[in-house]
Short mmCIF file of C-alpha atoms in Angstrom, two decimals:
data_model
loop_
_atom_site.label_atom_id
_atom_site.label_comp_id
_atom_site.label_asym_id
_atom_site.label_seq_id
_atom_site.Cartn_x
_atom_site.Cartn_y
_atom_site.Cartn_z
CA UNK A 1 55.71 44.54 -24.25
CA UNK A 2 57.31 43.13 -21.02
CA UNK A 3 55.37 43.51 -17.65
CA UNK A 4 57.81 45.65 -16.13
CA UNK A 5 57.58 48.01 -18.91
CA UNK A 6 53.89 47.85 -18.92
CA UNK A 7 53.69 49.01 -15.20
CA UNK A 8 56.17 51.72 -15.78
CA UNK A 9 53.79 52.96 -18.62
CA UNK A 10 50.81 52.29 -16.51
CA UNK A 11 52.50 54.38 -13.53
CA UNK A 12 53.19 57.30 -15.95
CA UNK A 13 49.64 57.43 -16.93
CA UNK A 14 48.52 57.26 -13.44
CA UNK A 15 50.44 60.35 -12.42
CA UNK A 16 48.97 62.50 -15.66
CA UNK A 17 45.17 61.45 -14.63
CA UNK A 18 45.67 62.15 -11.03
CA UNK A 19 47.11 65.67 -11.87
CA UNK A 20 43.96 66.10 -14.44
CA UNK A 21 41.68 64.75 -11.70
CA UNK A 22 42.75 66.86 -8.85
CA UNK A 23 42.38 69.98 -11.04
CA UNK A 24 38.87 68.96 -12.41
CA UNK A 25 37.35 68.22 -8.90
CA UNK A 26 37.77 71.81 -7.94
CA UNK A 27 37.25 73.40 -11.30
CA UNK A 28 33.97 71.64 -11.71
CA UNK A 29 32.76 72.71 -8.27
CA UNK A 30 33.43 76.06 -6.70
CA UNK A 31 32.11 74.63 -3.55
CA UNK A 32 34.67 71.78 -3.49
CA UNK A 33 37.47 74.26 -3.92
CA UNK A 34 36.60 76.24 -0.87
CA UNK A 35 35.78 73.12 1.48
CA UNK A 36 38.94 71.32 0.25
CA UNK A 37 41.38 74.18 0.49
CA UNK A 38 40.19 74.23 4.63
CA UNK A 39 41.36 70.83 5.10
CA UNK A 40 42.43 69.54 8.72
CA UNK A 41 44.38 66.43 9.35
CA UNK A 42 42.82 64.51 12.37
CA UNK A 43 43.65 61.49 13.53
CA UNK A 44 41.28 58.93 15.22
CA UNK A 45 37.82 58.94 15.26
CA UNK A 46 34.91 59.74 16.33
CA UNK A 47 35.64 63.48 14.70
CA UNK A 48 34.30 65.90 17.47
CA UNK A 49 32.89 69.41 16.89
CA UNK A 50 33.28 71.13 20.53
CA UNK A 51 30.18 73.42 20.92
CA UNK A 52 29.36 75.54 23.73
CA UNK A 53 25.77 76.89 23.53
CA UNK A 54 26.42 79.84 26.44
CA UNK A 55 29.92 80.71 27.20
CA UNK A 56 28.65 82.42 30.46
CA UNK A 57 29.77 85.37 32.04
CA UNK A 58 28.53 89.33 31.84
CA UNK A 59 30.54 92.27 31.09
CA UNK A 60 29.94 94.79 33.94
CA UNK A 61 31.06 97.96 35.65
CA UNK A 62 32.88 97.59 39.15
CA UNK A 63 33.93 99.31 42.07
CA UNK A 64 37.12 97.52 42.22
CA UNK A 65 39.62 95.97 39.38
CA UNK A 66 39.35 92.29 41.50
CA UNK A 67 36.72 90.57 42.85
CA UNK A 68 36.31 88.38 39.57
CA UNK A 69 33.74 85.23 39.27
CA UNK A 70 33.82 82.79 36.58
CA UNK A 71 30.48 81.05 35.53
CA UNK A 72 30.35 77.70 34.09
CA UNK A 73 29.04 77.35 30.72
CA UNK A 74 25.33 76.68 30.65
CA UNK A 75 25.25 73.34 28.43
CA UNK A 76 28.52 72.17 26.48
CA UNK A 77 27.85 69.44 23.89
CA UNK A 78 29.79 67.30 21.65
CA UNK A 79 28.38 66.63 18.24
CA UNK A 80 30.23 63.63 16.73
CA UNK A 81 30.92 62.80 13.21
CA UNK A 82 32.17 59.33 12.17
CA UNK A 83 34.14 58.91 8.87
CA UNK A 84 33.25 58.32 5.56
CA UNK A 85 35.03 56.31 3.00
CA UNK A 86 34.86 57.08 -0.61
CA UNK A 87 36.46 54.26 -3.10
CA UNK A 88 36.57 53.15 -6.56
CA UNK A 89 38.46 50.56 -8.51
CA UNK A 90 39.45 49.87 -12.37
CA UNK A 91 40.87 46.64 -13.60
CA UNK A 92 42.75 46.34 -17.31
CA UNK A 93 42.87 42.37 -18.12
CA UNK A 94 46.34 41.11 -19.51
CA UNK A 95 43.93 39.94 -22.60
CA UNK A 96 43.70 43.87 -23.34
CA UNK A 97 47.55 44.50 -22.47
CA UNK A 98 48.74 42.11 -24.93
CA UNK A 99 47.00 43.65 -27.77
CA UNK A 100 49.44 46.85 -27.11
CA UNK A 101 52.29 47.22 -29.37
CA UNK A 102 53.94 50.14 -28.04
CA UNK A 103 53.67 52.75 -25.03
CA UNK A 104 51.12 54.99 -26.32
CA UNK A 105 48.57 52.08 -26.37
CA UNK A 106 49.24 51.27 -22.74
CA UNK A 107 48.59 54.82 -21.99
CA UNK A 108 45.36 55.12 -23.95
CA UNK A 109 44.17 52.12 -22.36
CA UNK A 110 45.13 53.00 -19.06
CA UNK A 111 43.66 56.31 -19.25
CA UNK A 112 40.05 54.98 -20.51
CA UNK A 113 40.14 52.95 -17.30
CA UNK A 114 41.08 55.71 -14.98
CA UNK A 115 38.61 58.33 -16.69
CA UNK A 116 35.88 55.89 -15.99
CA UNK A 117 37.23 55.37 -12.32
CA UNK A 118 37.68 59.12 -11.31
CA UNK A 119 34.75 60.42 -13.20
CA UNK A 120 32.39 58.40 -10.93
CA UNK A 121 34.17 59.24 -7.91
CA UNK A 122 34.52 62.66 -8.66
CA UNK A 123 30.46 62.85 -9.46
CA UNK A 124 30.01 61.05 -6.12
CA UNK A 125 32.02 63.60 -4.26
CA UNK A 126 30.70 66.44 -5.47
CA UNK A 127 26.88 65.11 -5.25
CA UNK A 128 28.00 64.33 -1.46
CA UNK A 129 28.88 67.78 -0.63
CA UNK A 130 25.01 68.60 -1.11
CA UNK A 131 22.97 65.65 -0.92
CA UNK A 132 25.26 63.58 1.69
CA UNK A 133 24.03 62.59 5.13
CA UNK A 134 26.21 61.51 7.83
CA UNK A 135 23.48 59.58 9.39
CA UNK A 136 23.11 57.46 6.05
CA UNK A 137 23.93 53.53 5.52
CA UNK A 138 26.50 53.24 4.17
CA UNK A 139 28.04 56.27 5.90
CA UNK A 140 28.34 59.49 3.75
CA UNK A 141 29.80 62.90 4.06
CA UNK A 142 27.67 65.33 5.86
CA UNK A 143 26.14 67.61 2.50
CA UNK A 144 24.87 70.97 2.76
CA UNK A 145 21.17 69.29 2.71
CA UNK A 146 21.93 67.60 6.17
CA UNK A 147 23.63 70.54 7.70
CA UNK A 148 21.10 73.37 6.79
CA UNK A 149 18.08 71.97 8.63
CA UNK A 150 16.49 72.87 11.71
CA UNK A 151 15.30 69.42 13.26
CA UNK A 152 16.86 66.53 11.62
CA UNK A 153 19.92 64.65 13.27
CA UNK A 154 23.31 66.25 12.32
CA UNK A 155 26.69 65.13 13.91
CA UNK A 156 24.72 62.88 16.32
CA UNK A 157 22.57 65.92 17.74
CA UNK A 158 18.89 65.78 17.33
CA UNK A 159 18.10 69.28 16.37
CA UNK A 160 14.50 68.50 16.88
CA UNK A 161 15.34 68.80 20.85
CA UNK A 162 15.10 72.72 21.53
CA UNK A 163 17.89 72.23 24.14
CA UNK A 164 20.09 72.16 21.28
CA UNK A 165 18.42 75.07 18.93
CA UNK A 166 21.52 76.92 18.40
CA UNK A 167 22.89 73.98 16.48
CA UNK A 168 19.97 74.34 14.31
CA UNK A 169 20.42 75.72 10.69
CA UNK A 170 17.67 77.08 8.32
CA UNK A 171 15.85 75.62 5.22
CA UNK A 172 13.09 77.68 3.25
CA UNK A 173 11.08 76.86 0.46
CA UNK A 174 10.29 79.93 -1.77
CA UNK A 175 9.12 79.36 -5.36
CA UNK A 176 10.07 83.24 -6.12
CA UNK A 177 13.64 84.38 -4.88
CA UNK A 178 13.43 88.47 -4.92
CA UNK A 179 16.28 90.65 -3.78
CA UNK A 180 14.42 91.30 -0.53
CA UNK A 181 13.93 87.87 0.50
CA UNK A 182 17.46 87.09 -0.16
CA UNK A 183 18.40 90.16 1.76
CA UNK A 184 16.54 88.68 4.67
CA UNK A 185 18.55 85.27 4.28
CA UNK A 186 21.92 87.33 4.46
CA UNK A 187 20.63 89.42 7.66
CA UNK A 188 19.87 86.29 9.54
CA UNK A 189 23.51 85.58 9.56
CA UNK A 190 24.48 89.19 10.24
CA UNK A 191 22.20 89.02 13.17
CA UNK A 192 24.85 86.79 14.84
CA UNK A 193 27.51 89.46 14.27
CA UNK A 194 28.79 87.47 11.08
CA UNK A 195 29.13 87.80 7.42
CA UNK A 196 28.48 84.80 4.66
CA UNK A 197 30.99 84.76 2.23
CA UNK A 198 29.71 82.84 -0.35
CA UNK A 199 26.12 82.54 -2.11
CA UNK A 200 25.79 79.22 -4.10
CA UNK A 201 23.22 78.43 -6.70
CA UNK A 202 22.75 76.48 -9.84
CA UNK A 203 23.94 77.85 -13.42
CA UNK A 204 20.02 78.34 -14.33
CA UNK A 205 19.13 80.68 -11.16
CA UNK A 206 22.48 82.45 -11.46
CA UNK A 207 21.54 83.58 -15.19
CA UNK A 208 18.17 84.49 -14.12
CA UNK A 209 19.67 86.67 -11.37
CA UNK A 210 22.21 88.44 -13.74
CA UNK A 211 19.41 89.18 -16.45
CA UNK A 212 16.99 89.90 -13.80
CA UNK A 213 18.81 92.10 -11.31
CA UNK A 214 21.31 93.39 -13.79
CA UNK A 215 23.92 92.71 -11.34
CA UNK A 216 27.89 92.87 -12.31
CA UNK A 217 29.91 90.17 -12.53
CA UNK A 218 33.43 89.38 -10.72
CA UNK A 219 36.20 86.86 -11.30
CA UNK A 220 36.79 84.58 -8.25
CA UNK A 221 40.22 82.62 -8.11
CA UNK A 222 40.37 78.97 -7.02
CA UNK A 223 42.03 78.58 -3.73
CA UNK A 224 43.35 75.08 -4.87
CA UNK A 225 44.57 75.89 -8.23
CA UNK A 226 46.00 79.31 -9.12
CA UNK A 227 45.24 78.48 -12.87
CA UNK A 228 41.46 78.03 -12.01
CA UNK A 229 38.93 80.77 -11.84
CA UNK A 230 35.20 81.59 -12.26
CA UNK A 231 33.03 84.45 -13.18
CA UNK A 232 30.97 85.06 -10.21
CA UNK A 233 27.79 87.61 -9.46
CA UNK A 234 28.66 90.27 -7.30
CA UNK A 235 25.55 90.93 -5.25
CA UNK A 236 26.01 93.80 -2.98
CA UNK A 237 29.50 92.99 -2.25
CA UNK A 238 28.62 88.86 -1.91
CA UNK A 239 29.79 86.51 -4.31
CA UNK A 240 27.21 84.29 -6.03
CA UNK A 241 28.78 81.41 -7.81
CA UNK A 242 26.91 78.74 -10.28
CA UNK A 243 27.91 75.53 -9.18
CA UNK A 244 26.40 72.74 -12.04
CA UNK A 245 26.21 70.12 -8.86
CA UNK A 246 23.84 72.32 -6.99
CA UNK A 247 20.73 70.55 -6.60
CA UNK A 248 17.68 72.42 -8.94
CA UNK A 249 16.09 75.06 -7.74
CA UNK A 250 18.24 75.65 -4.61
CA UNK A 251 20.24 78.45 -3.31
CA UNK A 252 22.71 78.36 -0.14
CA UNK A 253 24.01 81.44 1.58
CA UNK A 254 27.03 80.23 3.59
CA UNK A 255 29.96 81.34 6.09
CA UNK A 256 32.72 79.22 4.77
CA UNK A 257 35.03 79.58 7.28
CA UNK A 258 33.34 77.25 9.42
CA UNK A 259 33.62 74.51 7.17
CA UNK A 260 36.35 71.95 7.02
CA UNK A 261 37.36 68.70 5.21
CA UNK A 262 38.75 66.57 7.90
CA UNK A 263 41.18 63.42 6.90
CA UNK A 264 43.03 61.13 9.65
CA UNK A 265 46.46 61.42 7.64
CA UNK A 266 48.24 63.94 5.61
CA UNK A 267 48.56 61.78 2.45
CA UNK A 268 47.75 63.37 -0.76
CA UNK A 269 43.85 63.53 -1.26
CA UNK A 270 42.23 60.84 -3.65
CA UNK A 271 45.55 59.12 -3.84
CA UNK A 272 45.50 56.44 -6.82
CA UNK A 273 47.04 52.87 -6.16
CA UNK A 274 48.01 50.36 -8.65
CA UNK A 275 48.40 46.64 -7.98
CA UNK A 276 49.81 43.98 -9.85
CA UNK A 277 51.43 40.54 -9.45
CA UNK A 278 54.49 40.14 -11.95
CA UNK A 279 54.90 36.34 -11.18
CA UNK A 280 51.02 35.54 -12.03
CA UNK A 281 50.25 38.99 -14.00
CA UNK A 282 46.77 38.68 -15.01
CA UNK A 283 46.37 42.36 -15.48
CA UNK A 284 46.43 45.77 -13.53
CA UNK A 285 44.06 46.72 -10.78
CA UNK A 286 43.97 50.37 -9.62
CA UNK A 287 42.18 51.72 -7.06
CA UNK A 288 41.19 55.35 -5.37
CA UNK A 289 40.22 55.73 -1.86
CA UNK A 290 39.95 58.35 0.54
CA UNK A 291 38.86 58.73 4.05
CA UNK A 292 37.29 62.15 5.15
CA UNK A 293 34.27 64.01 6.56
CA UNK A 294 33.12 67.41 5.99
CA UNK A 295 32.68 69.52 9.17
CA UNK A 296 30.53 72.46 9.84
CA UNK A 297 30.98 74.22 13.25
CA UNK A 298 28.49 76.82 12.98
CA UNK A 299 25.21 75.50 11.08
CA UNK A 300 23.26 78.22 12.14
CA UNK A 301 25.50 80.52 9.83
CA UNK A 302 24.22 78.70 6.90
CA UNK A 303 21.02 79.11 5.13
CA UNK A 304 19.19 77.05 2.34
CA UNK A 305 16.25 78.02 0.15
CA UNK A 306 14.56 75.47 -1.77
CA UNK A 307 12.06 75.34 -4.54
CA UNK A 308 12.87 78.21 -6.40
CA UNK A 309 11.64 78.53 -9.96
CA UNK A 310 11.38 82.28 -10.69
CA UNK A 311 13.71 85.25 -10.03
CA UNK A 312 12.36 88.94 -9.27
CA UNK A 313 13.04 91.85 -8.38
#
């Protein structure tokens, strides 16, 4: 096959693999589906998450309709997140391509190389949504374990400092999860006059909840792909979904409207690029890259439970 024909066939295979990849990255993880459905394009850096500890002002009855006073907020601080960069590569040497006698063989060869590259990328991103830390080196996306904490540094704010108590979240160790304890976690968010809208746990713990609590199921539709849905647990009107990427023994009670994935440009996510020098053709190089960060504007409305081994009534 001529070089031009090979490259055209490779491009066709890349397009098909990209479509399958973007479908699967949301299908496997309902958390990824929810976070990536709330995308915001914001050029420049660092990513700022403006936060007001106290908005000031007091509602009061008055003898007149005028005479307003305006109080400056007690403390304004600006958490800052830097961009994280995820990247991966694949290479098909010319020696392998020369063995191909028809387009289907080039497609198969390209698909194998892409599958390996995309699988690794998908697993890295999914794991990062839970275990990633914006203070790690090299920098990662800020995952739930980093966000749901009371005394670590998140978004450049040291939450061990009592000044920033409202920027804290909560992580509680609990060997036995009961309905009463889950209610406590939900009520901790309701106390802020808000409601959680997603509870994430492992498939093992979700199955145990279904069997022990005899809770009904409900079908949850993907926000990124209308052809994807999950069978979730309905707990008192709250959705409980099993995520195979959720760390063992953990459960998260989340208020998802305060999460966004931010990117510096509006180009499609996880774009695959292909490179080849036709004049000195030695093979096909492919790469995937994405600049992004996961931002949570209200850590205090997110809860984490760890160390769960048993579900009880």
